[in-house]
Amino acid sequence: MSMTDRDVIVVGAGPAGATAAAALAQKGYDVLLMDRHEFPRDKTCGDAVPAGAIELLWRLGMQDKIAQSVARGELYPVEGMLLVSPRGHELHAKFSHGVQGSDSYVAPRIYFDALIQEHAVASGAEFCVGQAKAPIVENGKVVGVTVQGNGRTQNIRARLVIGADGVTSAIARNLRPKTEQHNDSHRAVALRAYIEDIEELPGEVEFYLYKEILPGYAWIFPTGNNRANIGLGMRLDHFRKKKYSLENMLQDFLKMPAIKKRLLRGGQLRDIATWQLNFGSQKNLQHVFDGAILVGDAAGFINPLTGGGIHNSLVSADLAAQVADEALKANDISRARMQVYERLCHEHMWESMRNSFWMQRTFMHFPFLVDFLVRRMKENSQLAQTFLTKL
Ligand SMILES: Cc1cc2nc3c(=O)[nH]c(=O)nc-3n(C[C@H](O)[C@H](O)[C@H](O)COP(=O)(O)OP(=O)(O)OC[C@H]3O[C@@H](n4cnc5c(N)ncnc54)[C@H](O)[C@@H]3O)c2cc1C
């Protein structure tokens, strides 16, 4: 690991960190991209990547890499979704393509994240394995990161630190006041597994809303050849109150007659893992500090209804790179200068966060309301499209 001072250290090489690192390296900055894991690595996720996220990666120069990954069968194109209500009403809806014609994918993160991390390196960022312990703060300003790696601890200094280290971010935890962390009603917990033997609905991601899981849902996201990413998630305050076991809930889901009859060899699961989600619906969280910016899950930009966070991670990384570029050029990386990032994130994401949070709080607690809504959307495809695009 190099000891040299850097323009930028990006902590965390998931979609948010790798995107920010690629964008800033392409602008000519000396960027150190650090992750506690070697790549490729798994990340617990449903792996659903919407068309808008793919277009953002195209803009970063990844169109060929993505096409090659699709050709290798790593990313599985999806055209639409099936939503199943508590009483079994089914809504099929088509996804819109991106503005430039991109598709949506189920993209296992072991492949997807490595593509972006490789692209960051190809763009000029240096990658290293190391675990950030805390930001280095001098006179109230972040000036680097304390890192553990190769059995030693060292300080790496940089003009700007980008915290992209996910839900358990050491950067956010140390910089945000204790009273300003995510609370349980804006967090969720979810379990993901891969299933090897489920008769798939080709090109369709499936969402199941039923009494025991509301205000969360269970999903089956196909990856091709009768394999799928399967899982379920719940809001954390509910989960704690009900004291459920997510593993048992997944087994119960697999026993539902509609699912059980599709299991070709009894339901063979692998790589079962749980992880947390921080929603972007909590107000007034600080994302910018003197010398540091938070992006992706480290900031907390997951949609509170769908649980989707990859697109917002890329959006926030892209905005952070633009703001960082201006600030570095002006040699002013103060909070006052970079606060525009918080305003831009609000402009790009808040409406959908607010609507989704409202839907989650009003409809998702009541099975009969979910049934009503799904029935109405079935009868009125325009309503379904409006619903899908407003989230
Ligand atoms: C079960 C589950 C299902 C989900 N399903 C979907 C879905 O289908 N579609 C969707 O869009 N979103 C989904 N999400 C949300 C999505 O996974 C996240 O929003 C997304 O991964 C955020 O990307 P990120 O780069 O901000 O963080 P991450 O992907 O978490 O990347 C953070 C990186 O930081 C590294 N890191 C962490 N701490 C340190 C440290 N101290 N030092 C150095 N490195 C560190 C990690 O190793 C990791 O590589 C799901 C989440 C969960 C938990």
Short mmCIF file of C-alpha atoms and ligand atoms in Angstrom, two decimals:
data_model
loop_
_atom_site.label_atom_id
_atom_site.label_comp_id
_atom_site.label_asym_id
_atom_site.label_seq_id
_atom_site.Cartn_x
_atom_site.Cartn_y
_atom_site.Cartn_z
CA MET A 1 0.00 0.00 0.00
CA SER A 2 1.42 3.34 -0.97
CA MET A 3 2.09 5.95 1.74
CA THR A 4 1.96 8.90 -0.66
CA ASP A 5 -0.58 11.62 -0.07
CA ARG A 6 -3.47 11.36 -2.52
CA ASP A 7 -5.94 13.69 -4.11
CA VAL A 8 -8.77 11.36 -3.14
CA ILE A 9 -9.16 8.21 -1.06
CA VAL A 10 -12.35 6.29 -1.77
CA VAL A 11 -13.17 3.88 1.05
CA GLY A 12 -15.21 0.94 -0.28
CA ALA A 13 -15.13 -0.39 -3.84
CA GLY A 14 -18.79 -1.39 -4.21
CA PRO A 15 -20.88 0.26 -6.96
CA ALA A 16 -20.81 3.68 -5.26
CA GLY A 17 -17.10 3.77 -4.47
CA ALA A 18 -15.92 2.26 -7.75
CA THR A 19 -18.12 4.67 -9.73
CA ALA A 20 -16.83 7.72 -7.85
CA ALA A 21 -13.24 6.46 -8.20
CA ALA A 22 -13.62 5.84 -11.95
CA ALA A 23 -15.21 9.25 -12.55
CA LEU A 24 -12.50 11.14 -10.62
CA ALA A 25 -9.63 9.10 -12.09
CA GLN A 26 -10.99 9.89 -15.56
CA LYS A 27 -10.75 13.58 -14.67
CA GLY A 28 -7.06 13.08 -13.91
CA TYR A 29 -7.05 12.91 -10.11
CA ASP A 30 -4.75 10.63 -8.15
CA VAL A 31 -7.31 8.25 -6.61
CA LEU A 32 -6.74 5.45 -4.12
CA LEU A 33 -9.68 3.02 -4.08
CA MET A 34 -9.61 0.83 -1.00
CA ASP A 35 -11.72 -2.12 0.08
CA ARG A 36 -11.46 -4.56 2.95
CA HIS A 37 -11.94 -7.40 0.42
CA GLU A 38 -10.10 -8.55 -2.66
CA PHE A 39 -12.26 -8.49 -5.80
CA PRO A 40 -14.27 -10.26 -7.07
CA ARG A 41 -16.29 -10.55 -3.87
CA ASP A 42 -19.92 -11.32 -3.08
CA LYS A 43 -22.28 -8.70 -1.65
CA THR A 44 -25.59 -9.78 -0.10
CA CYS A 45 -28.19 -8.32 -2.44
CA GLY A 46 -31.19 -9.18 -4.62
CA ASP A 47 -28.97 -8.32 -7.61
CA ALA A 48 -31.73 -6.43 -9.49
CA VAL A 49 -30.15 -3.58 -11.45
CA PRO A 50 -32.54 -1.17 -13.21
CA ALA A 51 -31.98 0.20 -16.71
CA GLY A 52 -31.19 3.70 -15.40
CA ALA A 53 -28.21 2.36 -13.44
CA ILE A 54 -26.89 0.62 -16.55
CA GLU A 55 -27.08 3.89 -18.50
CA LEU A 56 -25.10 5.68 -15.86
CA LEU A 57 -22.38 3.04 -16.27
CA TRP A 58 -22.54 3.41 -20.06
CA ARG A 59 -21.78 7.12 -19.55
CA LEU A 60 -18.73 6.10 -17.54
CA GLY A 61 -17.51 4.14 -20.58
CA MET A 62 -18.70 0.66 -19.57
CA GLN A 63 -21.06 -0.19 -22.44
CA ASP A 64 -18.74 -2.82 -23.98
CA LYS A 65 -17.81 -4.35 -20.64
CA ILE A 66 -21.49 -4.75 -19.77
CA ALA A 67 -22.32 -6.26 -23.17
CA GLN A 68 -19.44 -8.74 -22.78
CA SER A 69 -20.63 -9.69 -19.31
CA VAL A 70 -24.15 -10.27 -20.66
CA ALA A 71 -22.68 -12.40 -23.47
CA ARG A 72 -20.81 -14.50 -20.89
CA GLY A 73 -24.17 -15.14 -19.18
CA GLU A 74 -23.20 -13.28 -16.00
CA LEU A 75 -25.93 -10.63 -16.21
CA TYR A 76 -29.44 -11.88 -16.93
CA PRO A 77 -31.76 -9.46 -18.80
CA VAL A 78 -35.22 -8.92 -17.32
CA GLU A 79 -38.17 -7.32 -19.09
CA GLY A 80 -40.81 -7.12 -16.42
CA MET A 81 -42.14 -8.06 -13.05
CA LEU A 82 -44.80 -10.13 -11.37
CA LEU A 83 -46.35 -8.79 -8.18
CA VAL A 84 -48.44 -11.26 -6.15
CA SER A 85 -50.81 -9.85 -3.52
CA PRO A 86 -51.78 -11.51 -0.20
CA ARG A 87 -54.89 -13.06 -1.76
CA GLY A 88 -53.00 -14.22 -4.81
CA HIS A 89 -53.92 -11.48 -7.30
CA GLU A 90 -51.17 -11.31 -9.90
CA LEU A 91 -49.97 -8.18 -11.65
CA HIS A 92 -47.59 -8.53 -14.59
CA ALA A 93 -45.95 -5.28 -15.71
CA LYS A 94 -43.27 -4.49 -18.27
CA PHE A 95 -40.26 -2.38 -17.35
CA SER A 96 -39.45 0.61 -19.52
CA HIS A 97 -36.08 0.58 -21.22
CA GLY A 98 -33.60 3.28 -20.26
CA VAL A 99 -33.70 6.57 -22.18
CA GLN A 100 -30.89 5.29 -24.39
CA GLY A 101 -32.39 1.81 -24.73
CA SER A 102 -30.61 -0.09 -21.97
CA ASP A 103 -32.13 -3.17 -20.32
CA SER A 104 -32.62 -4.06 -16.67
CA TYR A 105 -30.71 -7.06 -15.32
CA VAL A 106 -30.41 -9.51 -12.51
CA ALA A 107 -26.68 -9.04 -12.05
CA PRO A 108 -25.09 -11.23 -9.35
CA ARG A 109 -22.91 -8.83 -7.44
CA ILE A 110 -19.86 -11.05 -7.62
CA TYR A 111 -19.76 -10.17 -11.34
CA PHE A 112 -21.39 -6.75 -11.37
CA ASP A 113 -19.24 -5.12 -8.69
CA ALA A 114 -16.02 -6.57 -10.14
CA LEU A 115 -16.88 -5.02 -13.53
CA ILE A 116 -17.09 -1.53 -12.03
CA GLN A 117 -14.05 -2.02 -9.77
CA GLU A 118 -12.00 -3.18 -12.80
CA HIS A 119 -13.25 -0.18 -14.73
CA ALA A 120 -12.11 2.17 -11.95
CA VAL A 121 -8.63 0.63 -12.13
CA ALA A 122 -8.62 0.80 -15.94
CA SER A 123 -9.60 4.47 -15.59
CA GLY A 124 -6.47 5.13 -13.53
CA ALA A 125 -7.45 4.57 -9.88
CA GLU A 126 -5.09 2.50 -7.73
CA PHE A 127 -6.81 -0.31 -5.86
CA CYS A 128 -5.63 -1.67 -2.52
CA VAL A 129 -6.98 -4.02 0.13
CA GLY A 130 -7.28 -2.43 3.53
CA GLN A 131 -9.88 -1.87 6.23
CA ALA A 132 -10.58 1.75 7.12
CA LYS A 133 -10.80 2.08 10.89
CA ALA A 134 -11.67 5.79 11.04
CA PRO A 135 -11.21 9.08 9.23
CA ILE A 136 -8.27 11.17 10.45
CA VAL A 137 -9.69 14.48 11.70
CA GLU A 138 -7.46 17.49 12.34
CA ASN A 139 -8.90 20.83 13.47
CA GLY A 140 -12.39 19.59 12.58
CA LYS A 141 -11.36 18.67 9.04
CA VAL A 142 -10.96 15.18 7.54
CA VAL A 143 -7.42 14.83 6.18
CA GLY A 144 -7.13 11.09 5.55
CA VAL A 145 -7.97 7.63 6.79
CA THR A 146 -6.48 5.25 9.35
CA VAL A 147 -6.23 1.89 7.65
CA GLN A 148 -5.50 -1.65 8.76
CA GLY A 149 -4.00 -4.06 6.25
CA ASN A 150 -1.17 -6.56 5.91
CA GLY A 151 -1.01 -6.84 9.71
CA ARG A 152 -0.27 -3.16 10.32
CA THR A 153 -2.08 0.11 10.88
CA GLN A 154 -1.15 3.23 8.95
CA ASN A 155 -2.44 6.69 8.19
CA ILE A 156 -3.03 7.63 4.58
CA ARG A 157 -3.60 11.31 3.92
CA ALA A 158 -5.66 12.79 1.10
CA ARG A 159 -7.19 16.10 0.10
CA LEU A 160 -10.63 14.46 0.05
CA VAL A 161 -12.09 11.27 1.54
CA ILE A 162 -15.13 9.65 -0.06
CA GLY A 163 -16.92 7.30 2.33
CA ALA A 164 -18.41 4.51 0.18
CA ASP A 165 -18.09 1.76 2.75
CA GLY A 166 -21.72 0.67 2.82
CA VAL A 167 -24.30 0.29 5.58
CA THR A 168 -21.73 -0.30 8.33
CA SER A 169 -19.59 2.65 7.19
CA ALA A 170 -16.72 3.44 9.55
CA ILE A 171 -16.49 6.87 7.89
CA ALA A 172 -20.17 7.77 8.48
CA ARG A 173 -20.20 6.33 12.00
CA ASN A 174 -17.27 8.50 13.02
CA LEU A 175 -18.37 11.71 11.31
CA ARG A 176 -22.12 11.82 11.89
CA PRO A 177 -23.25 12.79 15.38
CA LYS A 178 -24.78 9.83 17.31
CA THR A 179 -28.20 11.48 17.22
CA GLU A 180 -28.00 11.59 13.43
CA GLN A 181 -27.63 7.92 12.59
CA HIS A 182 -30.38 5.90 10.88
CA ASN A 183 -33.12 4.75 13.25
CA ASP A 184 -34.92 1.40 13.08
CA SER A 185 -38.03 2.67 11.26
CA HIS A 186 -35.78 3.73 8.36
CA ARG A 187 -33.81 0.50 8.26
CA ALA A 188 -34.50 -3.05 7.18
CA VAL A 189 -32.95 -6.46 7.44
CA ALA A 190 -33.00 -8.95 4.59
CA LEU A 191 -31.91 -12.47 3.78
CA ARG A 192 -30.65 -13.59 0.40
CA ALA A 193 -29.84 -17.02 -1.00
CA TYR A 194 -29.29 -18.51 -4.43
CA ILE A 195 -31.61 -21.32 -5.43
CA GLU A 196 -30.39 -23.86 -7.97
CA ASP A 197 -33.59 -25.58 -9.02
CA ILE A 198 -36.62 -23.34 -9.43
CA GLU A 199 -38.70 -23.34 -12.57
CA GLU A 200 -38.24 -19.74 -13.64
CA LEU A 201 -40.58 -17.24 -15.23
CA PRO A 202 -38.24 -16.18 -18.03
CA GLY A 203 -37.27 -12.53 -17.95
CA GLU A 204 -39.48 -11.67 -14.97
CA VAL A 205 -38.57 -10.67 -11.43
CA GLU A 206 -41.16 -11.77 -8.88
CA PHE A 207 -42.33 -9.97 -5.72
CA TYR A 208 -44.57 -11.66 -3.12
CA LEU A 209 -46.51 -9.59 -0.61
CA TYR A 210 -48.28 -11.62 2.09
CA LYS A 211 -49.55 -11.12 5.61
CA GLU A 212 -46.57 -12.48 7.57
CA ILE A 213 -44.02 -10.42 5.69
CA LEU A 214 -45.72 -7.03 5.24
CA PRO A 215 -44.51 -4.26 5.24
CA GLY A 216 -41.69 -6.19 3.52
CA TYR A 217 -41.73 -8.73 0.70
CA ALA A 218 -40.19 -11.93 -0.61
CA TRP A 219 -38.55 -12.06 -4.03
CA ILE A 220 -37.43 -14.47 -6.73
CA PHE A 221 -35.07 -12.85 -9.23
CA PRO A 222 -34.01 -15.26 -12.00
CA THR A 223 -30.39 -15.57 -13.08
CA GLY A 224 -31.04 -18.06 -15.93
CA ASN A 225 -31.11 -21.87 -16.27
CA ASN A 226 -33.71 -22.31 -13.52
CA ARG A 227 -31.50 -20.60 -10.98
CA ALA A 228 -32.47 -17.51 -9.04
CA ASN A 229 -31.61 -15.08 -6.33
CA ILE A 230 -34.29 -15.63 -3.66
CA GLY A 231 -34.86 -13.78 -0.43
CA LEU A 232 -37.00 -11.66 1.82
CA GLY A 233 -36.72 -8.48 3.81
CA MET A 234 -38.53 -6.63 6.60
CA ARG A 235 -38.42 -3.23 8.25
CA LEU A 236 -36.11 -3.48 11.23
CA ASP A 237 -38.53 -2.17 13.90
CA HIS A 238 -41.11 -4.83 12.85
CA PHE A 239 -38.52 -7.53 12.69
CA ARG A 240 -37.33 -6.76 16.23
CA LYS A 241 -40.90 -6.64 17.57
CA LYS A 242 -41.99 -9.91 15.97
CA LYS A 243 -38.75 -11.75 16.74
CA TYR A 244 -38.96 -13.70 13.47
CA SER A 245 -36.18 -15.85 12.07
CA LEU A 246 -35.52 -14.92 8.46
CA GLU A 247 -34.23 -18.45 7.73
CA ASN A 248 -37.53 -19.94 8.95
CA MET A 249 -39.47 -17.37 6.96
CA LEU A 250 -37.61 -18.37 3.81
CA GLN A 251 -38.41 -22.03 4.45
CA ASP A 252 -42.09 -21.09 4.97
CA PHE A 253 -42.02 -19.14 1.69
CA LEU A 254 -40.62 -22.17 -0.15
CA LYS A 255 -43.44 -24.30 1.32
CA MET A 256 -46.17 -22.08 -0.18
CA PRO A 257 -48.00 -24.26 -2.74
CA ALA A 258 -47.39 -21.80 -5.62
CA ILE A 259 -43.63 -21.91 -4.98
CA LYS A 260 -43.27 -25.52 -3.86
CA LYS A 261 -44.65 -26.91 -7.10
CA ARG A 262 -41.88 -25.07 -9.03
CA LEU A 263 -38.99 -26.61 -7.07
CA LEU A 264 -37.35 -29.12 -9.38
CA ARG A 265 -35.21 -30.95 -6.80
CA GLY A 266 -36.77 -29.86 -3.52
CA GLY A 267 -35.27 -26.35 -3.35
CA GLN A 268 -31.47 -26.37 -3.22
CA LEU A 269 -30.12 -23.24 -1.57
CA ARG A 270 -26.58 -21.91 -1.39
CA ASP A 271 -24.85 -18.82 -0.03
CA ILE A 272 -27.55 -17.87 2.48
CA ALA A 273 -26.66 -14.52 4.07
CA THR A 274 -28.33 -11.61 5.84
CA TRP A 275 -27.47 -7.92 5.67
CA GLN A 276 -28.97 -4.55 6.57
CA LEU A 277 -30.46 -1.73 4.51
CA ASN A 278 -30.49 2.00 5.37
CA PHE A 279 -33.36 3.88 3.74
CA GLY A 280 -33.08 7.30 2.16
CA SER A 281 -36.37 8.36 3.78
CA GLN A 282 -34.81 9.62 7.00
CA LYS A 283 -34.60 13.40 6.90
CA ASN A 284 -31.76 15.73 7.81
CA LEU A 285 -28.83 13.35 7.64
CA GLN A 286 -25.51 15.02 6.94
CA HIS A 287 -23.66 13.66 3.90
CA VAL A 288 -20.90 16.28 3.58
CA PHE A 289 -18.19 17.24 6.07
CA ASP A 290 -15.07 19.36 5.88
CA GLY A 291 -12.86 17.12 3.73
CA ALA A 292 -15.29 14.22 3.25
CA ILE A 293 -18.40 13.12 1.33
CA LEU A 294 -20.60 10.05 1.88
CA VAL A 295 -22.05 8.14 -1.08
CA GLY A 296 -24.29 5.10 -1.61
CA ASP A 297 -25.29 3.02 1.40
CA ALA A 298 -22.75 4.82 3.59
CA ALA A 299 -24.96 7.91 3.19
CA GLY A 300 -28.15 5.78 3.22
CA PHE A 301 -29.93 6.08 -0.13
CA ILE A 302 -31.96 2.84 -0.34
CA ASN A 303 -35.57 3.11 -1.48
CA PRO A 304 -37.82 2.39 1.55
CA LEU A 305 -40.42 0.48 -0.48
CA THR A 306 -38.44 -1.53 -3.01
CA GLY A 307 -35.17 -1.94 -1.09
CA GLY A 308 -33.34 -0.94 -4.28
CA GLY A 309 -30.13 0.98 -3.65
CA ILE A 310 -27.78 0.30 -6.56
CA HIS A 311 -29.15 2.99 -8.86
CA ASN A 312 -29.08 5.63 -6.11
CA SER A 313 -25.56 4.56 -5.17
CA LEU A 314 -24.44 5.29 -8.71
CA VAL A 315 -26.40 8.56 -8.88
CA SER A 316 -24.89 9.77 -5.61
CA ALA A 317 -21.38 8.72 -6.68
CA ASP A 318 -21.78 10.56 -9.96
CA LEU A 319 -22.99 13.72 -8.18
CA ALA A 320 -20.23 13.45 -5.57
CA ALA A 321 -17.59 13.18 -8.32
CA GLN A 322 -18.93 16.35 -9.99
CA VAL A 323 -18.97 18.29 -6.71
CA ALA A 324 -15.56 16.92 -5.68
CA ASP A 325 -14.06 17.94 -9.03
CA GLU A 326 -15.24 21.55 -8.59
CA ALA A 327 -14.08 21.66 -4.98
CA LEU A 328 -10.64 20.16 -5.73
CA LYS A 329 -10.14 22.57 -8.63
CA ALA A 330 -10.99 25.49 -6.34
CA ASN A 331 -8.76 23.94 -3.65
CA ASP A 332 -11.64 24.30 -1.20
CA ILE A 333 -13.00 21.03 0.15
CA SER A 334 -14.91 22.63 3.03
CA ARG A 335 -18.45 21.59 3.92
CA ALA A 336 -19.65 25.04 2.88
CA ARG A 337 -18.28 24.55 -0.64
CA MET A 338 -19.43 20.93 -1.07
CA GLN A 339 -22.84 21.23 0.60
CA VAL A 340 -24.37 21.59 -2.86
CA TYR A 341 -24.01 17.77 -2.99
CA GLU A 342 -26.73 17.41 -0.33
CA ARG A 343 -29.02 19.68 -2.34
CA LEU A 344 -28.36 17.74 -5.56
CA CYS A 345 -29.03 14.39 -3.85
CA HIS A 346 -32.28 15.82 -2.51
CA GLU A 347 -33.30 17.01 -5.99
CA HIS A 348 -32.52 13.67 -7.61
CA MET A 349 -33.89 11.29 -5.01
CA TRP A 350 -36.15 12.85 -2.43
CA GLU A 351 -39.48 12.77 -4.29
CA SER A 352 -39.22 9.05 -4.90
CA MET A 353 -38.06 8.43 -1.31
CA ARG A 354 -41.00 10.40 0.06
CA ASN A 355 -43.58 8.66 -2.16
CA SER A 356 -42.13 5.25 -1.44
CA PHE A 357 -42.04 5.88 2.28
CA TRP A 358 -45.65 7.02 2.18
CA MET A 359 -46.67 3.87 0.26
CA GLN A 360 -44.77 1.69 2.67
CA ARG A 361 -46.37 3.32 5.75
CA THR A 362 -49.95 3.46 4.42
CA PHE A 363 -50.49 0.43 2.17
CA MET A 364 -47.90 -2.10 3.15
CA HIS A 365 -49.21 -2.56 6.69
CA PHE A 366 -52.62 -3.73 5.53
CA PRO A 367 -52.97 -6.87 3.39
CA PHE A 368 -56.47 -5.83 2.20
CA LEU A 369 -55.10 -2.50 0.91
CA VAL A 370 -52.30 -4.28 -0.96
CA ASP A 371 -54.93 -6.58 -2.52
CA PHE A 372 -57.04 -3.58 -3.49
CA LEU A 373 -54.09 -1.75 -5.04
CA VAL A 374 -52.83 -4.77 -7.00
CA ARG A 375 -56.37 -5.45 -8.30
CA ARG A 376 -56.74 -1.81 -9.39
CA MET A 377 -53.36 -1.84 -11.14
CA LYS A 378 -54.28 -5.08 -12.91
CA GLU A 379 -57.39 -3.45 -14.32
CA ASN A 380 -55.58 -0.25 -15.20
CA SER A 381 -52.15 -0.74 -16.76
CA GLN A 382 -51.66 3.05 -16.87
CA LEU A 383 -51.97 3.13 -13.07
CA ALA A 384 -49.41 0.32 -12.84
CA GLN A 385 -46.95 2.27 -15.01
CA THR A 386 -47.49 5.44 -12.99
CA PHE A 387 -46.94 3.48 -9.80
CA LEU A 388 -43.75 1.88 -11.14
CA THR A 389 -42.24 5.06 -12.52
CA LYS A 390 -43.06 7.23 -9.50
CA LEU A 391 -41.14 5.02 -7.10
C1 LIG B 1 -30.51 -8.51 1.04
C2 LIG B 1 -30.43 -7.25 0.22
C3 LIG B 1 -31.03 -7.21 -1.02
C4 LIG B 1 -30.89 -6.08 -1.83
N1 LIG B 1 -31.41 -6.12 -3.09
C5 LIG B 1 -31.19 -5.08 -3.93
C6 LIG B 1 -31.60 -5.16 -5.30
O1 LIG B 1 -32.09 -6.21 -5.76
N2 LIG B 1 -31.38 -4.09 -6.10
C7 LIG B 1 -30.80 -2.94 -5.61
O2 LIG B 1 -30.67 -1.97 -6.37
N3 LIG B 1 -30.40 -2.85 -4.34
C8 LIG B 1 -30.55 -3.90 -3.49
N4 LIG B 1 -30.07 -3.83 -2.21
C9 LIG B 1 -29.31 -2.64 -1.79
C10 LIG B 1 -27.90 -2.67 -2.41
O3 LIG B 1 -27.28 -3.90 -2.09
C11 LIG B 1 -27.07 -1.50 -1.90
O4 LIG B 1 -27.82 -0.32 -2.01
C12 LIG B 1 -25.75 -1.35 -2.68
O5 LIG B 1 -24.93 -2.46 -2.50
C13 LIG B 1 -25.02 -0.09 -2.23
O6 LIG B 1 -23.77 -0.01 -2.87
P1 LIG B 1 -22.55 0.70 -2.10
O7 LIG B 1 -21.43 0.70 -3.06
O8 LIG B 1 -23.00 1.96 -1.48
O9 LIG B 1 -22.23 -0.27 -0.87
P2 LIG B 1 -21.74 -1.77 -0.86
O10 LIG B 1 -22.18 -2.48 -2.07
O11 LIG B 1 -22.13 -2.31 0.46
O12 LIG B 1 -20.15 -1.65 -0.93
C14 LIG B 1 -19.43 -1.20 0.18
C15 LIG B 1 -18.00 -1.71 0.06
O13 LIG B 1 -17.25 -1.18 1.15
C16 LIG B 1 -16.40 -2.16 1.67
N5 LIG B 1 -16.15 -1.80 3.07
C17 LIG B 1 -17.02 -1.80 4.10
N6 LIG B 1 -16.43 -1.34 5.20
C18 LIG B 1 -15.15 -1.06 4.86
C19 LIG B 1 -14.06 -0.54 5.59
N7 LIG B 1 -14.16 -0.22 6.88
N8 LIG B 1 -12.88 -0.36 4.94
C20 LIG B 1 -12.76 -0.68 3.61
N9 LIG B 1 -13.78 -1.17 2.89
C21 LIG B 1 -14.96 -1.35 3.51
C22 LIG B 1 -17.17 -3.45 1.50
O14 LIG B 1 -16.30 -4.58 1.46
C23 LIG B 1 -17.88 -3.21 0.17
O15 LIG B 1 -17.12 -3.71 -0.92
C24 LIG B 1 -30.20 -4.94 -1.36
C25 LIG B 1 -29.63 -4.96 -0.09
C26 LIG B 1 -29.72 -6.10 0.69
C27 LIG B 1 -29.06 -6.12 2.04
#
